[in-house]
Amino acid sequence: MSAADLHRLVHRATPRVEDVRAPDRTDFIRREHGHLPLREVVDALDALEFSSASFLRQFSEVKIEKPAKPEFNEAEACVLSEKGRLERYATTPAAPEKSDDTCVHQLHRLLEDLRVLCPCLPSDKKQEAAPQEEASSPTSDWKEVVADEKAKGSDAFKQKDFRRAIDHYTRAIRASPKEVEEELKTLHTLYSNRSAARLQVEEAEAALADARLCVQLAPSWPKGYFRLGTSLRQLQRFDEAIEAFIAGRSLEPENKDWEKEVEKTQQMLEASPAAQVRQLIMQLLPDILATWFRAADPEGVLQIQVNGRLRDLGACKWRRLRDGAQPAKAQIRYAFLHKKGYLANLAANLQSPSPEAYAVTDLEGKPIKIPDVSAFFWKTDFASVHIDIKDDDGAMKAIL
């Protein structure tokens, strides 16, 4: 899977001028010219071994140049005018100017704008600047102090006394000036070492802050990105962790360990409930959109009952095949309810719960509350979708 694969997929899905001229023959023309509708795009991504997460991450690298706008030829226009067709020439649709007019781009926008009440999908977290710890007025023997404390910290780390290692690395940092000659710079290694020690005592947020300072001080040092990636991974911020490992790989392309870290983190990401929800929705999107547009009621709710487990149906088909398992199958039922009918049906279910038949809790086991549902659904330009799916115990859980 690569950005080059996505680039080729976009070209296969790109509509031509014929699509604009014959909107009633879109499906026929796409088959004739190899254009891909949404269902085939989703299937193609699976064939290329993309997950929803890797698709979102790598699609930013895809650049499609806009087609050149045809020039108006005055001499040709005069000829056409003599035949009485000047007006037709001037109003004939030209090639689309937008480069984001394919099903691939639309799928990217839909997944990027997806909002789930529970579990929360991964999102960028605000990065707060770490407080400065370096010495503003270092002592004359600071070099000796830093070297001594760093050595003691490394010795404590080897003995797995991580708390003591953190203390020594902290003393070394506080004895160091921030601005020194290039050959004397050790701050980034001290932050790197302390980040590693903090991870060992499960202080992931503090380890992340140290890793960010390390990368900031030495942006061309690969190990800083390893510290950054491992800290983010421990915080289950898998998307960001993968980006950190990819940045390290770009600095050290001959090191095959980077690819192992990316693959390990990708598998952890795919196993998370949030990623499984997004993967499931990507697979269902063609049917969700078709049903939604047939209903043509922005105040309604599309209710889907999936007779299968999220762990299986939220996994990539290609991943299951690679692991020696068959692609998961399930009976899926679609029903479109008007707002009042949906809320009445939900209230009735909550009053007489039957977890094996329909969901009364979310994926985290928290009871569904009608005020929460009403506040979350019915946003402008959003489609409200309620999915019931089984958890590992066979009880139905809700994805809103």
PDB file of N, CA and C in Angstrom, residues 159 168 176 182 187 190 214 223 243 257 293 306-307 340 386:
ATOM      1  N   GLN A 159      20.140  -1.000  35.627  1.00  0.00           N
ATOM      2  CA  GLN A 159      19.739  -1.772  36.806  1.00  0.00           C
ATOM      3  C   GLN A 159      18.214  -1.785  36.976  1.00  0.00           C
ATOM      4  N   HIS A 168      18.351  11.393  38.032  1.00  0.00           N
ATOM      5  CA  HIS A 168      19.684  11.783  37.543  1.00  0.00           C
ATOM      6  C   HIS A 168      19.600  12.526  36.205  1.00  0.00           C
ATOM      7  N   SER A 176      22.291  21.882  32.506  1.00  0.00           N
ATOM      8  CA  SER A 176      22.720  22.180  31.129  1.00  0.00           C
ATOM      9  C   SER A 176      22.209  23.527  30.647  1.00  0.00           C
ATOM     10  N   GLU A 182      28.033  23.313  19.172  1.00  0.00           N
ATOM     11  CA  GLU A 182      27.435  22.140  18.556  1.00  0.00           C
ATOM     12  C   GLU A 182      27.984  20.841  19.139  1.00  0.00           C
ATOM     13  N   LEU A 187      21.609  17.967  25.362  1.00  0.00           N
ATOM     14  CA  LEU A 187      20.247  18.091  25.881  1.00  0.00           C
ATOM     15  C   LEU A 187      19.282  17.111  25.224  1.00  0.00           C
ATOM     16  N   LEU A 190      19.603  13.713  26.651  1.00  0.00           N
ATOM     17  CA  LEU A 190      19.091  13.647  28.025  1.00  0.00           C
ATOM     18  C   LEU A 190      17.570  13.541  28.027  1.00  0.00           C
ATOM     19  N   CYS A 214      12.983  16.582  22.621  1.00  0.00           N
ATOM     20  CA  CYS A 214      14.123  15.951  21.957  1.00  0.00           C
ATOM     21  C   CYS A 214      14.093  16.208  20.454  1.00  0.00           C
ATOM     22  N   LYS A 223      16.546   8.818  16.523  1.00  0.00           N
ATOM     23  CA  LYS A 223      16.065   8.214  17.770  1.00  0.00           C
ATOM     24  C   LYS A 223      14.986   9.052  18.444  1.00  0.00           C
ATOM     25  N   GLU A 243       2.864   8.254  12.245  1.00  0.00           N
ATOM     26  CA  GLU A 243       3.479   9.403  11.572  1.00  0.00           C
ATOM     27  C   GLU A 243       4.886   9.664  12.108  1.00  0.00           C
ATOM     28  N   ASP A 257      13.989  -1.666  10.967  1.00  0.00           N
ATOM     29  CA  ASP A 257      13.202  -1.689  12.204  1.00  0.00           C
ATOM     30  C   ASP A 257      12.067  -0.683  12.178  1.00  0.00           C
ATOM     31  N   PHE A 293     -30.217   8.594   0.583  1.00  0.00           N
ATOM     32  CA  PHE A 293     -30.704   9.458  -0.495  1.00  0.00           C
ATOM     33  C   PHE A 293     -32.070   9.008  -1.020  1.00  0.00           C
ATOM     34  N   VAL A 306     -26.855  -5.151  12.516  1.00  0.00           N
ATOM     35  CA  VAL A 306     -25.815  -6.026  11.984  1.00  0.00           C
ATOM     36  C   VAL A 306     -25.752  -7.280  12.852  1.00  0.00           C
ATOM     37  N   ASN A 307     -26.064  -8.416  12.282  1.00  0.00           N
ATOM     38  CA  ASN A 307     -26.067  -9.663  13.027  1.00  0.00           C
ATOM     39  C   ASN A 307     -24.667 -10.289  12.972  1.00  0.00           C
ATOM     40  N   LYS A 340     -39.633  11.318  14.880  1.00  0.00           N
ATOM     41  CA  LYS A 340     -40.550  10.963  15.968  1.00  0.00           C
ATOM     42  C   LYS A 340     -40.645   9.458  16.138  1.00  0.00           C
ATOM     43  N   HIS A 386     -27.844   5.051  13.142  1.00  0.00           N
ATOM     44  CA  HIS A 386     -27.802   4.250  14.363  1.00  0.00           C
ATOM     45  C   HIS A 386     -27.529   2.802  13.949  1.00  0.00           C
TER      46      HIS A 386
END
